[in-house]
Structures are given as C-alpha cells and as structure tokens.
PDB file of C-alpha atoms in Angstrom:
ATOM      1  CA  UNK C  29     -42.302   5.395  12.628  1.00 45.00           C
ATOM      2  CA  UNK C  30     -38.951   6.939  11.633  1.00 47.00           C
ATOM      3  CA  UNK C  31     -38.045   5.297   8.360  1.00 47.00           C
ATOM      4  CA  UNK C  32     -35.240   7.459   6.924  1.00 48.00           C
ATOM      5  CA  UNK C  33     -33.157   8.528   9.968  1.00 49.00           C
ATOM      6  CA  UNK C  34     -32.350   5.072  11.365  1.00 50.00           C
ATOM      7  CA  UNK C  35     -31.626   3.715   7.889  1.00 52.00           C
ATOM      8  CA  UNK C  36     -29.049   6.487   7.231  1.00 60.00           C
ATOM      9  CA  UNK C  37     -27.468   5.938  10.637  1.00 69.00           C
ATOM     10  CA  UNK C  38     -27.317   2.211  10.070  1.00 79.00           C
ATOM     11  CA  UNK C  39     -25.749   2.601   6.614  1.00 78.00           C
ATOM     12  CA  UNK C  40     -23.120   4.889   8.022  1.00 79.00           C
ATOM     13  CA  UNK C  41     -22.401   2.430  10.839  1.00 81.00           C
ATOM     14  CA  UNK C  42     -22.031  -0.353   8.275  1.00 85.00           C
ATOM     15  CA  UNK C  43     -19.552   1.714   6.311  1.00 87.00           C
ATOM     16  CA  UNK C  44     -17.559   2.463   9.477  1.00 88.00           C
ATOM     17  CA  UNK C  45     -17.539  -1.225  10.395  1.00 91.00           C
ATOM     18  CA  UNK C  46     -16.432  -2.223   6.904  1.00 92.00           C
ATOM     19  CA  UNK C  47     -13.733   0.445   7.017  1.00 93.00           C
ATOM     20  CA  UNK C  48     -12.515  -0.865  10.389  1.00 94.00           C
ATOM     21  CA  UNK C  49     -12.274  -4.365   8.917  1.00 95.00           C
ATOM     22  CA  UNK C  50     -10.294  -3.019   5.978  1.00 96.00           C
ATOM     23  CA  UNK C  51      -7.921  -1.223   8.374  1.00 96.00           C
ATOM     24  CA  UNK C  52      -7.341  -4.530  10.139  1.00 95.00           C
ATOM     25  CA  UNK C  53      -6.657  -6.123   6.786  1.00 96.00           C
ATOM     26  CA  UNK C  54      -4.262  -3.277   5.983  1.00 96.00           C
ATOM     27  CA  UNK C  55      -2.415  -3.904   9.251  1.00 95.00           C
ATOM     28  CA  UNK C  56      -2.175  -7.587   8.354  1.00 95.00           C
ATOM     29  CA  UNK C  57      -0.733  -6.799   4.925  1.00 95.00           C
ATOM     30  CA  UNK C  58       1.686  -4.313   6.487  1.00 95.00           C
ATOM     31  CA  UNK C  59       2.973  -6.813   9.060  1.00 94.00           C
ATOM     32  CA  UNK C  60       3.500  -9.271   6.216  1.00 93.00           C
ATOM     33  CA  UNK C  61       5.326  -6.597   4.219  1.00 89.00           C
ATOM     34  CA  UNK C  62       2.785  -6.479   1.428  1.00 91.00           C
ATOM     35  CA  UNK C  63       2.892  -2.728   1.255  1.00 93.00           C
ATOM     36  CA  UNK C  64       1.129  -2.360  -2.101  1.00 93.00           C
ATOM     37  CA  UNK C  65      -1.813  -4.441  -0.913  1.00 95.00           C
ATOM     38  CA  UNK C  66      -1.916  -2.544   2.384  1.00 96.00           C
ATOM     39  CA  UNK C  67      -2.151   0.769   0.509  1.00 97.00           C
ATOM     40  CA  UNK C  68      -5.047  -0.490  -1.626  1.00 97.00           C
ATOM     41  CA  UNK C  69      -7.204  -1.608   1.300  1.00 97.00           C
ATOM     42  CA  UNK C  70      -6.373   1.398   3.486  1.00 97.00           C
ATOM     43  CA  UNK C  71      -7.329   3.782   0.673  1.00 97.00           C
ATOM     44  CA  UNK C  72     -10.620   1.934   0.384  1.00 97.00           C
ATOM     45  CA  UNK C  73     -11.113   2.181   4.158  1.00 97.00           C
ATOM     46  CA  UNK C  74     -10.625   5.955   3.965  1.00 97.00           C
ATOM     47  CA  UNK C  75     -13.108   6.274   1.108  1.00 96.00           C
ATOM     48  CA  UNK C  76     -15.686   4.409   3.237  1.00 95.00           C
ATOM     49  CA  UNK C  77     -14.940   6.268   6.452  1.00 95.00           C
ATOM     50  CA  UNK C  78     -13.126   9.556   5.746  1.00 96.00           C
ATOM     51  CA  UNK C  79     -13.198  10.390   9.455  1.00 95.00           C
ATOM     52  CA  UNK C  80     -11.183   7.340  10.529  1.00 96.00           C
ATOM     53  CA  UNK C  81      -7.969   8.602  12.134  1.00 96.00           C
ATOM     54  CA  UNK C  82      -6.752   5.007  12.414  1.00 96.00           C
ATOM     55  CA  UNK C  83      -7.083   4.402   8.664  1.00 97.00           C
ATOM     56  CA  UNK C  84      -5.165   7.619   7.894  1.00 97.00           C
ATOM     57  CA  UNK C  85      -2.477   6.787  10.446  1.00 97.00           C
ATOM     58  CA  UNK C  86      -1.990   3.288   9.063  1.00 97.00           C
ATOM     59  CA  UNK C  87      -1.756   4.575   5.512  1.00 97.00           C
ATOM     60  CA  UNK C  88       0.817   7.121   6.746  1.00 97.00           C
ATOM     61  CA  UNK C  89       2.890   4.315   8.277  1.00 97.00           C
ATOM     62  CA  UNK C  90       2.781   2.254   5.092  1.00 97.00           C
ATOM     63  CA  UNK C  91       3.734   5.263   2.947  1.00 96.00           C
ATOM     64  CA  UNK C  92       6.620   6.040   5.288  1.00 95.00           C
ATOM     65  CA  UNK C  93       7.801   2.418   5.179  1.00 95.00           C
ATOM     66  CA  UNK C  94       7.731   2.708   1.374  1.00 93.00           C
ATOM     67  CA  UNK C  95       9.834   5.921   1.578  1.00 91.00           C
ATOM     68  CA  UNK C  96       6.957   8.035   0.201  1.00 92.00           C
ATOM     69  CA  UNK C  97       7.569  10.894   2.585  1.00 89.00           C
ATOM     70  CA  UNK C  98       5.220  13.535   1.193  1.00 90.00           C
ATOM     71  CA  UNK C  99       2.282  11.135   1.068  1.00 95.00           C
ATOM     72  CA  UNK C 100       3.103   9.962   4.607  1.00 96.00           C
ATOM     73  CA  UNK C 101       3.227  13.559   5.897  1.00 94.00           C
ATOM     74  CA  UNK C 102      -0.203  14.293   4.410  1.00 96.00           C
ATOM     75  CA  UNK C 103      -1.649  11.203   6.112  1.00 97.00           C
ATOM     76  CA  UNK C 104      -0.174  12.020   9.541  1.00 96.00           C
ATOM     77  CA  UNK C 105      -1.413  15.617   9.253  1.00 96.00           C
ATOM     78  CA  UNK C 106      -4.879  14.343   8.441  1.00 96.00           C
ATOM     79  CA  UNK C 107      -4.711  11.843  11.346  1.00 97.00           C
ATOM     80  CA  UNK C 108      -3.921  14.683  13.749  1.00 96.00           C
ATOM     81  CA  UNK C 109      -6.722  16.848  12.352  1.00 96.00           C
ATOM     82  CA  UNK C 110      -9.162  14.010  13.036  1.00 97.00           C
ATOM     83  CA  UNK C 111      -7.661  13.009  16.384  1.00 96.00           C
ATOM     84  CA  UNK C 112      -4.998  15.375  17.782  1.00 95.00           C
ATOM     85  CA  UNK C 113      -3.949  12.809  20.379  1.00 92.00           C
ATOM     86  CA  UNK C 114      -3.561   9.824  18.070  1.00 94.00           C
ATOM     87  CA  UNK C 115      -0.600   7.846  19.489  1.00 90.00           C
ATOM     88  CA  UNK C 116       2.577   8.108  17.448  1.00 91.00           C
ATOM     89  CA  UNK C 117       1.223  10.365  14.683  1.00 94.00           C
ATOM     90  CA  UNK C 118       2.908  13.548  15.935  1.00 94.00           C
ATOM     91  CA  UNK C 119       6.266  11.763  16.386  1.00 93.00           C
ATOM     92  CA  UNK C 120       6.137  10.410  12.846  1.00 94.00           C
ATOM     93  CA  UNK C 121       5.231  13.815  11.447  1.00 93.00           C
ATOM     94  CA  UNK C 122       8.028  15.512  13.403  1.00 91.00           C
ATOM     95  CA  UNK C 123      10.506  12.966  12.135  1.00 89.00           C
ATOM     96  CA  UNK C 124       9.417  13.453   8.534  1.00 89.00           C
ATOM     97  CA  UNK C 125       9.641  17.225   8.803  1.00 84.00           C
ATOM     98  CA  UNK C 126      13.098  16.861  10.317  1.00 75.00           C
ATOM     99  CA  UNK C 127      12.449  18.125  13.830  1.00 66.00           C
ATOM    100  CA  UNK C 128      12.106  14.765  15.551  1.00 58.00           C
ATOM    101  CA  UNK C 129      14.444  11.958  16.561  1.00 56.00           C
ATOM    102  CA  UNK C 130      15.721   9.938  13.634  1.00 53.00           C
TER     103      UNK C 130
ATOM    104  CA  UNK Z  12      37.421   4.958  30.611  1.00 74.00           C
ATOM    105  CA  UNK Z  13      35.039   7.363  28.912  1.00 85.00           C
ATOM    106  CA  UNK Z  14      36.533   9.759  26.377  1.00 91.00           C
ATOM    107  CA  UNK Z  15      36.820  13.306  27.630  1.00 94.00           C
ATOM    108  CA  UNK Z  16      35.883  16.401  25.647  1.00 96.00           C
ATOM    109  CA  UNK Z  17      35.854  20.112  26.285  1.00 96.00           C
ATOM    110  CA  UNK Z  18      33.207  22.112  24.443  1.00 97.00           C
ATOM    111  CA  UNK Z  19      34.035  25.815  24.460  1.00 97.00           C
ATOM    112  CA  UNK Z  20      31.206  28.138  23.468  1.00 95.00           C
ATOM    113  CA  UNK Z  21      27.656  27.019  24.135  1.00 94.00           C
ATOM    114  CA  UNK Z  22      25.655  28.539  21.309  1.00 92.00           C
ATOM    115  CA  UNK Z  23      23.290  26.263  19.388  1.00 90.00           C
ATOM    116  CA  UNK Z  24      26.153  24.346  17.761  1.00 92.00           C
ATOM    117  CA  UNK Z  25      28.136  23.894  20.974  1.00 94.00           C
ATOM    118  CA  UNK Z  26      25.023  22.941  22.928  1.00 94.00           C
ATOM    119  CA  UNK Z  27      24.131  20.151  20.508  1.00 93.00           C
ATOM    120  CA  UNK Z  28      27.725  18.897  20.339  1.00 94.00           C
ATOM    121  CA  UNK Z  29      27.813  18.721  24.165  1.00 95.00           C
ATOM    122  CA  UNK Z  30      24.403  17.046  24.315  1.00 93.00           C
ATOM    123  CA  UNK Z  31      25.253  14.424  21.689  1.00 92.00           C
ATOM    124  CA  UNK Z  32      28.635  13.594  23.226  1.00 94.00           C
ATOM    125  CA  UNK Z  33      26.930  13.133  26.601  1.00 93.00           C
ATOM    126  CA  UNK Z  34      24.342  10.840  25.000  1.00 90.00           C
ATOM    127  CA  UNK Z  35      27.316   8.794  23.758  1.00 90.00           C
ATOM    128  CA  UNK Z  36      28.484   8.459  27.386  1.00 91.00           C
ATOM    129  CA  UNK Z  37      31.480  10.736  26.963  1.00 93.00           C
ATOM    130  CA  UNK Z  38      32.674  13.017  29.747  1.00 94.00           C
ATOM    131  CA  UNK Z  39      31.959  16.557  28.678  1.00 96.00           C
ATOM    132  CA  UNK Z  40      33.328  19.760  30.124  1.00 96.00           C
ATOM    133  CA  UNK Z  41      31.148  22.617  28.854  1.00 96.00           C
ATOM    134  CA  UNK Z  42      32.699  26.078  28.995  1.00 96.00           C
ATOM    135  CA  UNK Z  43      31.268  29.522  28.312  1.00 95.00           C
ATOM    136  CA  UNK Z  44      31.536  32.957  29.863  1.00 92.00           C
ATOM    137  CA  UNK Z  45      27.757  33.406  29.837  1.00 93.00           C
ATOM    138  CA  UNK Z  46      26.151  32.247  33.087  1.00 93.00           C
ATOM    139  CA  UNK Z  47      22.778  31.627  31.471  1.00 93.00           C
ATOM    140  CA  UNK Z  48      24.291  29.263  28.875  1.00 93.00           C
ATOM    141  CA  UNK Z  49      26.156  27.417  31.616  1.00 94.00           C
ATOM    142  CA  UNK Z  50      22.905  26.988  33.533  1.00 93.00           C
ATOM    143  CA  UNK Z  51      21.197  25.575  30.453  1.00 92.00           C
ATOM    144  CA  UNK Z  52      23.685  22.676  30.222  1.00 92.00           C
ATOM    145  CA  UNK Z  53      24.475  22.231  33.924  1.00 92.00           C
ATOM    146  CA  UNK Z  54      22.235  19.171  34.302  1.00 92.00           C
ATOM    147  CA  UNK Z  55      23.260  17.721  30.983  1.00 91.00           C
ATOM    148  CA  UNK Z  56      27.066  17.516  31.018  1.00 93.00           C
ATOM    149  CA  UNK Z  57      29.732  16.217  33.417  1.00 92.00           C
ATOM    150  CA  UNK Z  58      31.065  19.702  34.278  1.00 93.00           C
ATOM    151  CA  UNK Z  59      29.689  23.090  33.276  1.00 95.00           C
ATOM    152  CA  UNK Z  60      32.126  25.895  33.980  1.00 95.00           C
ATOM    153  CA  UNK Z  61      31.730  29.630  33.546  1.00 95.00           C
ATOM    154  CA  UNK Z  62      35.076  31.179  32.631  1.00 94.00           C
ATOM    155  CA  UNK Z  63      36.931  33.275  30.080  1.00 93.00           C
ATOM    156  CA  UNK Z  64      38.367  30.641  27.733  1.00 92.00           C
ATOM    157  CA  UNK Z  65      41.182  32.931  26.619  1.00 90.00           C
ATOM    158  CA  UNK Z  66      42.563  32.704  30.166  1.00 92.00           C
ATOM    159  CA  UNK Z  67      45.090  29.854  30.068  1.00 92.00           C
ATOM    160  CA  UNK Z  68      45.400  29.674  33.864  1.00 94.00           C
ATOM    161  CA  UNK Z  69      41.659  29.226  34.268  1.00 94.00           C
ATOM    162  CA  UNK Z  70      41.586  26.508  31.591  1.00 94.00           C
ATOM    163  CA  UNK Z  71      44.510  24.690  33.218  1.00 94.00           C
ATOM    164  CA  UNK Z  72      42.845  24.882  36.630  1.00 94.00           C
ATOM    165  CA  UNK Z  73      39.936  22.789  35.350  1.00 94.00           C
ATOM    166  CA  UNK Z  74      42.180  20.352  33.453  1.00 93.00           C
ATOM    167  CA  UNK Z  75      41.365  21.200  29.839  1.00 95.00           C
ATOM    168  CA  UNK Z  76      44.932  20.175  28.830  1.00 94.00           C
ATOM    169  CA  UNK Z  77      44.036  16.537  29.596  1.00 94.00           C
ATOM    170  CA  UNK Z  78      40.959  16.140  27.405  1.00 95.00           C
ATOM    171  CA  UNK Z  79      41.011  13.887  24.343  1.00 95.00           C
ATOM    172  CA  UNK Z  80      39.673  16.698  22.176  1.00 95.00           C
ATOM    173  CA  UNK Z  81      38.472  20.273  22.500  1.00 96.00           C
ATOM    174  CA  UNK Z  82      35.712  21.673  20.332  1.00 96.00           C
ATOM    175  CA  UNK Z  83      35.811  25.437  19.890  1.00 96.00           C
ATOM    176  CA  UNK Z  84      32.348  26.443  18.800  1.00 95.00           C
ATOM    177  CA  UNK Z  85      32.691  30.201  18.833  1.00 91.00           C
ATOM    178  CA  UNK Z  86      31.952  31.527  15.392  1.00 76.00           C
ATOM    179  CA  UNK Z  87      30.674  35.066  15.633  1.00 80.00           C
ATOM    180  CA  UNK Z  88      33.569  36.424  17.661  1.00 89.00           C
ATOM    181  CA  UNK Z  89      36.451  35.486  15.356  1.00 92.00           C
ATOM    182  CA  UNK Z  90      39.081  37.130  17.558  1.00 92.00           C
ATOM    183  CA  UNK Z  91      37.997  35.112  20.600  1.00 93.00           C
ATOM    184  CA  UNK Z  92      37.893  31.916  18.546  1.00 95.00           C
ATOM    185  CA  UNK Z  93      41.485  32.449  17.338  1.00 94.00           C
ATOM    186  CA  UNK Z  94      42.769  33.376  20.803  1.00 94.00           C
ATOM    187  CA  UNK Z  95      41.182  30.299  22.362  1.00 95.00           C
ATOM    188  CA  UNK Z  96      42.612  27.986  19.702  1.00 95.00           C
ATOM    189  CA  UNK Z  97      46.087  29.508  20.241  1.00 95.00           C
ATOM    190  CA  UNK Z  98      45.745  29.032  23.999  1.00 95.00           C
ATOM    191  CA  UNK Z  99      44.674  25.399  23.585  1.00 95.00           C
ATOM    192  CA  UNK Z 100      47.622  24.755  21.234  1.00 94.00           C
ATOM    193  CA  UNK Z 101      50.027  26.240  23.773  1.00 93.00           C
ATOM    194  CA  UNK Z 102      48.513  24.049  26.475  1.00 94.00           C
ATOM    195  CA  UNK Z 103      49.213  20.982  24.331  1.00 93.00           C
ATOM    196  CA  UNK Z 104      45.606  19.858  23.800  1.00 94.00           C
ATOM    197  CA  UNK Z 105      45.887  16.779  21.565  1.00 90.00           C
ATOM    198  CA  UNK Z 106      43.031  17.422  19.189  1.00 94.00           C
ATOM    199  CA  UNK Z 107      41.267  20.707  18.467  1.00 95.00           C
ATOM    200  CA  UNK Z 108      38.165  20.968  16.320  1.00 95.00           C
ATOM    201  CA  UNK Z 109      37.006  24.490  15.578  1.00 95.00           C
ATOM    202  CA  UNK Z 110      33.935  26.005  14.017  1.00 94.00           C
ATOM    203  CA  UNK Z 111      34.503  28.677  11.361  1.00 93.00           C
ATOM    204  CA  UNK Z 112      32.043  31.165   9.935  1.00 89.00           C
ATOM    205  CA  UNK Z 113      33.979  32.520   6.961  1.00 89.00           C
ATOM    206  CA  UNK Z 114      36.622  31.027   4.624  1.00 88.00           C
ATOM    207  CA  UNK Z 115      39.287  33.391   5.998  1.00 91.00           C
ATOM    208  CA  UNK Z 116      38.395  32.390   9.553  1.00 92.00           C
ATOM    209  CA  UNK Z 117      38.737  28.740   8.484  1.00 92.00           C
ATOM    210  CA  UNK Z 118      42.108  29.430   6.850  1.00 92.00           C
ATOM    211  CA  UNK Z 119      43.472  31.072  10.002  1.00 94.00           C
ATOM    212  CA  UNK Z 120      42.269  28.182  12.151  1.00 93.00           C
ATOM    213  CA  UNK Z 121      43.872  25.679   9.780  1.00 91.00           C
ATOM    214  CA  UNK Z 122      47.155  27.623   9.859  1.00 92.00           C
ATOM    215  CA  UNK Z 123      47.042  27.538  13.639  1.00 93.00           C
ATOM    216  CA  UNK Z 124      47.112  23.764  13.388  1.00 91.00           C
ATOM    217  CA  UNK Z 125      43.616  22.676  14.391  1.00 93.00           C
ATOM    218  CA  UNK Z 126      42.834  19.049  13.518  1.00 91.00           C
ATOM    219  CA  UNK Z 127      39.565  19.891  11.848  1.00 91.00           C
ATOM    220  CA  UNK Z 128      37.696  23.019  10.790  1.00 92.00           C
ATOM    221  CA  UNK Z 129      33.928  22.769  10.435  1.00 92.00           C
ATOM    222  CA  UNK Z 130      31.602  25.139   8.612  1.00 91.00           C
ATOM    223  CA  UNK Z 131      28.245  23.930   9.978  1.00 89.00           C
ATOM    224  CA  UNK Z 132      26.021  26.193   7.889  1.00 85.00           C
ATOM    225  CA  UNK Z 133      27.919  25.533   4.678  1.00 84.00           C
ATOM    226  CA  UNK Z 134      27.930  21.767   5.248  1.00 81.00           C
ATOM    227  CA  UNK Z 135      24.203  21.588   5.958  1.00 82.00           C
ATOM    228  CA  UNK Z 136      23.444  23.895   3.003  1.00 83.00           C
ATOM    229  CA  UNK Z 137      25.422  21.696   0.590  1.00 79.00           C
ATOM    230  CA  UNK Z 138      23.684  18.545   1.817  1.00 75.00           C
ATOM    231  CA  UNK Z 139      20.288  20.215   1.534  1.00 78.00           C
ATOM    232  CA  UNK Z 140      20.956  21.480  -1.995  1.00 79.00           C
ATOM    233  CA  UNK Z 141      22.297  18.097  -3.131  1.00 73.00           C
ATOM    234  CA  UNK Z 142      19.120  16.523  -1.793  1.00 69.00           C
ATOM    235  CA  UNK Z 143      16.961  19.040  -3.633  1.00 72.00           C
ATOM    236  CA  UNK Z 144      18.563  18.546  -7.039  1.00 68.00           C
ATOM    237  CA  UNK Z 145      18.423  14.772  -6.634  1.00 68.00           C
ATOM    238  CA  UNK Z 146      15.112  13.894  -5.006  1.00 64.00           C
ATOM    239  CA  UNK Z 147      15.865  10.170  -5.310  1.00 69.00           C
ATOM    240  CA  UNK Z 148      18.821  10.669  -2.984  1.00 71.00           C
ATOM    241  CA  UNK Z 149      17.683  10.669   0.640  1.00 73.00           C
ATOM    242  CA  UNK Z 150      21.063  11.483   2.215  1.00 74.00           C
ATOM    243  CA  UNK Z 151      24.295  12.756   0.779  1.00 74.00           C
ATOM    244  CA  UNK Z 152      27.604  12.926   2.565  1.00 78.00           C
ATOM    245  CA  UNK Z 153      30.998  13.791   1.084  1.00 78.00           C
ATOM    246  CA  UNK Z 154      33.679  11.783   2.806  1.00 81.00           C
ATOM    247  CA  UNK Z 155      36.567  13.083   0.690  1.00 83.00           C
ATOM    248  CA  UNK Z 156      36.866  15.359  -2.368  1.00 81.00           C
ATOM    249  CA  UNK Z 157      36.370  12.305  -4.588  1.00 89.00           C
ATOM    250  CA  UNK Z 158      34.123   9.944  -2.639  1.00 89.00           C
ATOM    251  CA  UNK Z 159      30.617  10.218  -1.226  1.00 87.00           C
ATOM    252  CA  UNK Z 160      28.091   8.170   0.656  1.00 90.00           C
ATOM    253  CA  UNK Z 161      24.528   8.389  -0.618  1.00 88.00           C
ATOM    254  CA  UNK Z 162      21.282   6.791   0.426  1.00 89.00           C
ATOM    255  CA  UNK Z 163      18.771   5.815  -2.246  1.00 89.00           C
ATOM    256  CA  UNK Z 164      15.488   3.944  -1.942  1.00 91.00           C
ATOM    257  CA  UNK Z 165      15.047   0.602  -3.703  1.00 91.00           C
ATOM    258  CA  UNK Z 166      12.877   0.857  -6.793  1.00 89.00           C
ATOM    259  CA  UNK Z 167       9.827  -1.397  -7.278  1.00 87.00           C
ATOM    260  CA  UNK Z 168      11.689  -3.157 -10.117  1.00 90.00           C
ATOM    261  CA  UNK Z 169      14.286  -4.530  -7.690  1.00 92.00           C
ATOM    262  CA  UNK Z 170      11.940  -5.867  -5.001  1.00 92.00           C
ATOM    263  CA  UNK Z 171      12.379  -9.612  -4.493  1.00 92.00           C
ATOM    264  CA  UNK Z 172      15.571  -9.693  -6.564  1.00 94.00           C
ATOM    265  CA  UNK Z 173      19.121 -10.220  -5.274  1.00 95.00           C
ATOM    266  CA  UNK Z 174      21.240  -7.180  -4.512  1.00 94.00           C
ATOM    267  CA  UNK Z 175      23.488  -7.832  -7.528  1.00 92.00           C
ATOM    268  CA  UNK Z 176      20.528  -6.885  -9.765  1.00 91.00           C
ATOM    269  CA  UNK Z 177      21.005  -3.287  -8.680  1.00 89.00           C
ATOM    270  CA  UNK Z 178      24.287  -3.240 -10.681  1.00 90.00           C
ATOM    271  CA  UNK Z 179      25.671  -0.494  -8.491  1.00 90.00           C
ATOM    272  CA  UNK Z 180      29.240  -1.738  -8.927  1.00 90.00           C
ATOM    273  CA  UNK Z 181      29.198  -2.059 -12.706  1.00 89.00           C
ATOM    274  CA  UNK Z 182      27.159   1.091 -13.401  1.00 87.00           C
ATOM    275  CA  UNK Z 183      28.416   3.484 -10.749  1.00 87.00           C
ATOM    276  CA  UNK Z 184      31.540   1.856  -9.290  1.00 91.00           C
ATOM    277  CA  UNK Z 185      29.728   1.928  -5.960  1.00 92.00           C
ATOM    278  CA  UNK Z 186      29.553  -0.567  -3.123  1.00 93.00           C
ATOM    279  CA  UNK Z 187      26.417  -1.163  -1.076  1.00 94.00           C
ATOM    280  CA  UNK Z 188      27.844  -0.812   2.421  1.00 94.00           C
ATOM    281  CA  UNK Z 189      24.501  -1.281   4.156  1.00 95.00           C
ATOM    282  CA  UNK Z 190      20.786  -1.709   3.666  1.00 96.00           C
ATOM    283  CA  UNK Z 191      18.350   0.149   5.913  1.00 94.00           C
ATOM    284  CA  UNK Z 192      15.362  -2.134   6.230  1.00 95.00           C
ATOM    285  CA  UNK Z 193      12.009  -1.521   7.894  1.00 94.00           C
ATOM    286  CA  UNK Z 194      10.720  -4.157  10.248  1.00 94.00           C
ATOM    287  CA  UNK Z 195       6.972  -3.834  10.860  1.00 94.00           C
ATOM    288  CA  UNK Z 196       5.395  -4.623  14.204  1.00 94.00           C
ATOM    289  CA  UNK Z 197       2.305  -3.857  16.276  1.00 90.00           C
ATOM    290  CA  UNK Z 198       2.766  -1.707  19.378  1.00 89.00           C
ATOM    291  CA  UNK Z 199       1.376  -2.559  22.821  1.00 87.00           C
ATOM    292  CA  UNK Z 200      -1.351  -0.015  22.107  1.00 84.00           C
ATOM    293  CA  UNK Z 201      -2.282  -2.069  19.045  1.00 87.00           C
ATOM    294  CA  UNK Z 202      -1.035   0.380  16.403  1.00 90.00           C
ATOM    295  CA  UNK Z 203       1.121  -0.334  13.352  1.00 92.00           C
ATOM    296  CA  UNK Z 204       4.734   0.726  13.666  1.00 94.00           C
ATOM    297  CA  UNK Z 205       8.112  -0.144  12.193  1.00 94.00           C
ATOM    298  CA  UNK Z 206      11.635  -0.181  13.445  1.00 94.00           C
ATOM    299  CA  UNK Z 207      14.699   0.096  11.275  1.00 92.00           C
ATOM    300  CA  UNK Z 208      17.308  -2.602  10.936  1.00 94.00           C
ATOM    301  CA  UNK Z 209      20.750  -1.844   9.517  1.00 93.00           C
ATOM    302  CA  UNK Z 210      22.148  -4.726   7.493  1.00 94.00           C
ATOM    303  CA  UNK Z 211      25.838  -3.960   7.260  1.00 94.00           C
ATOM    304  CA  UNK Z 212      27.877  -5.379   4.345  1.00 94.00           C
ATOM    305  CA  UNK Z 213      24.939  -7.270   2.855  1.00 95.00           C
ATOM    306  CA  UNK Z 214      25.630 -10.372   0.828  1.00 93.00           C
ATOM    307  CA  UNK Z 215      25.277 -10.018  -2.984  1.00 91.00           C
ATOM    308  CA  UNK Z 216      22.485 -12.615  -2.784  1.00 93.00           C
ATOM    309  CA  UNK Z 217      20.488 -10.616  -0.232  1.00 94.00           C
ATOM    310  CA  UNK Z 218      16.900 -10.331  -1.474  1.00 94.00           C
ATOM    311  CA  UNK Z 219      15.741  -6.733  -1.782  1.00 94.00           C
ATOM    312  CA  UNK Z 220      12.565  -5.865   0.138  1.00 93.00           C
ATOM    313  CA  UNK Z 221      10.003  -3.145  -0.403  1.00 91.00           C
ATOM    314  CA  UNK Z 222      11.014   0.059   1.380  1.00 92.00           C
ATOM    315  CA  UNK Z 223      14.728  -0.859   1.543  1.00 94.00           C
ATOM    316  CA  UNK Z 224      17.196   2.000   1.436  1.00 93.00           C
ATOM    317  CA  UNK Z 225      20.662   1.347   0.007  1.00 94.00           C
ATOM    318  CA  UNK Z 226      23.651   3.061   1.571  1.00 94.00           C
ATOM    319  CA  UNK Z 227      26.196   3.389  -1.238  1.00 92.00           C
ATOM    320  CA  UNK Z 228      29.834   4.376  -1.085  1.00 94.00           C
ATOM    321  CA  UNK Z 229      31.431   5.338  -4.362  1.00 92.00           C
ATOM    322  CA  UNK Z 230      33.144   7.894  -6.565  1.00 92.00           C
ATOM    323  CA  UNK Z 231      31.336  11.213  -6.317  1.00 85.00           C
ATOM    324  CA  UNK Z 232      31.328  11.885 -10.075  1.00 83.00           C
ATOM    325  CA  UNK Z 233      29.730   8.528 -10.888  1.00 85.00           C
ATOM    326  CA  UNK Z 234      27.241   8.705  -8.044  1.00 82.00           C
ATOM    327  CA  UNK Z 235      26.118  12.061  -9.423  1.00 76.00           C
ATOM    328  CA  UNK Z 236      24.763  10.094 -12.406  1.00 75.00           C
ATOM    329  CA  UNK Z 237      22.185   8.657 -10.008  1.00 72.00           C
ATOM    330  CA  UNK Z 238      20.657  12.117  -9.972  1.00 57.00           C
ATOM    331  CA  UNK Z 239      19.698  11.937 -13.608  1.00 48.00           C
ATOM    332  CA  UNK Z 240      19.012   8.220 -13.987  1.00 48.00           C
TER     333      UNK Z 240
END
C-alpha cells in the first residue's frame, strides 16, 4: 500500500487540471474582451499551477492588450523560462523590448 | 511606376532607410564605396553600386540625377557628406535628404539647399526622453514647432463611454485622429493573440474599449499637460 505518494500526485494533477480549465476560461474572457475578468482567472490559474507556461503566456497577452507593458514583459519572460519554445512568446517579448516588428 | 530613391552611405541608418524603402516597393539604388556594405544590401535593393559618391561622372553613369529623392546618410565624414550634397545639387537631383551629426553640419547642409536635414540620434533621444518624463504617453512625435502627435492609452474610467467623454478637444485643444484597437483572436495553434486595428477619424459617438490607444494631434504646450494630469 502506498497511501501518501499517489494522493499527493493526484492532488497536484487536480490542481493542474483546474488551472487548465481556468486558462480556457481566461481565453474565453479575452476573446470577449473582458480583460479584467481574464486577468482574475489567469492569476488564479498561475497560483494553482505555477509551472503552466500557457497560463503565463495568456496573462502576458491580456496585459499587453491592456497596455500594461511591464507586467506583460514579466509574464512572457516567465513563459520562456518555463518553456523556451512557447509559440509567440519570444516575438511578443521582443516587440515589448523594442527589438521586434511593431 | 515605383518611386525611385538613391541611398548614399550604407551605415546602420542608410541600411535601414534602404531596407524600409524596399519594403514599401520603392526602387532603391544603394551606393557606398565599401564593398562589404554593398554586399550586405545586394540582395535587398534594386541596385547596389560600389563607387565614390563625390565623383559626379560615376553618379551620372548610374542615373542618380533621375531619382525622386536622394538620401545622404554619411554622418561621420562631414567633408564627404558636404561634397556629395554639393554634387547632387549640381546634378539637379530634385529632393535631397541628408543626415547630420552636429548642429554646424546641419546648418551647412541647410545652406546648401537640402530639402530636409535629419539628426537621427537627437530625434530618437528627444522621443525617448519625452516618453520617460510622461509614462502615460506611449509615443510622442513633433510635427512642427507648435504641434505634436501623442499616443495615450484609454483609462478604465472611459471604457464603454463615447469618445466625447475624453474631452480632449475642450481640455487640450486636441483632436483624436485615430484609435488603435486590439482585436483578440485564437491562432491556428490554439493560442491567444491579438491584432491591431486602426480606426481613423473615429466618430465622436465611438464607444471606447479596454486597451484602446488614442492618437491625438494638438498644440504641443497643451498636450504637455497630459504629462501631469
């Protein structure tokens, strides 16, 4: 019997699943231009799954759409730390720093 | 017919001028006496020619006298810059734009009759500094000694309200010439993304959306008040 190990793994999986659902919700809010709501759920997703590159990327996009450049930069940097190949993150970061295409 | 330009001097400034003009489908003749610099733009521009641009005969041989405008982007060698501008004037080039590195260099170029003198470093430095003292201003561009164009983000207070609520005309004497608006979408890879839509001459009733950026044209002195408000 292995009581503690599976339970911890399962709890962590639940958190990751819940975070993924919140990211989806964040994307939905973003598409419907509810940026404030998108920020709330994406922040919650990150608190549940701090290793989710997708949650960080999405929050970066929402911050950038809201013209919060510094916050967006931090999110894209974090996305690339978690997943250096995350599509689009490097281009957004370059653009915010001023070395990419406008 | 595509507009024709000659870019003389292929340092960083000249290179980017040539590249951008080409991207705008203009015919670009890139000229420098450095073979390496010519090689670097050979695949980019219409013609890349290695020659001494103070040599009028050589310039005539490649047809520089027929271009719509010539851009002289030689800054460091002031003597060469002046000689080239004089040569282009003698050849009857319609429009000459020249880069200057010092005020005296600029004054000489102006006295020689160039259409426009640019101080790239000074211009970028002024824009950067204006942006730093006024963090709410995203872009700042002087279009005359008295008028500027600035870009400012919409505040939360204005979201959902008509453009007139911004009171840019009554408070700052400024006109909203455009709104830069983000349009969210999902990419083929399934990721969130946004494109930017430019709404030129928006109606006063236009509802302001979250993330909008106003492009304002107005008197410089009154727009400066935006920095402290």
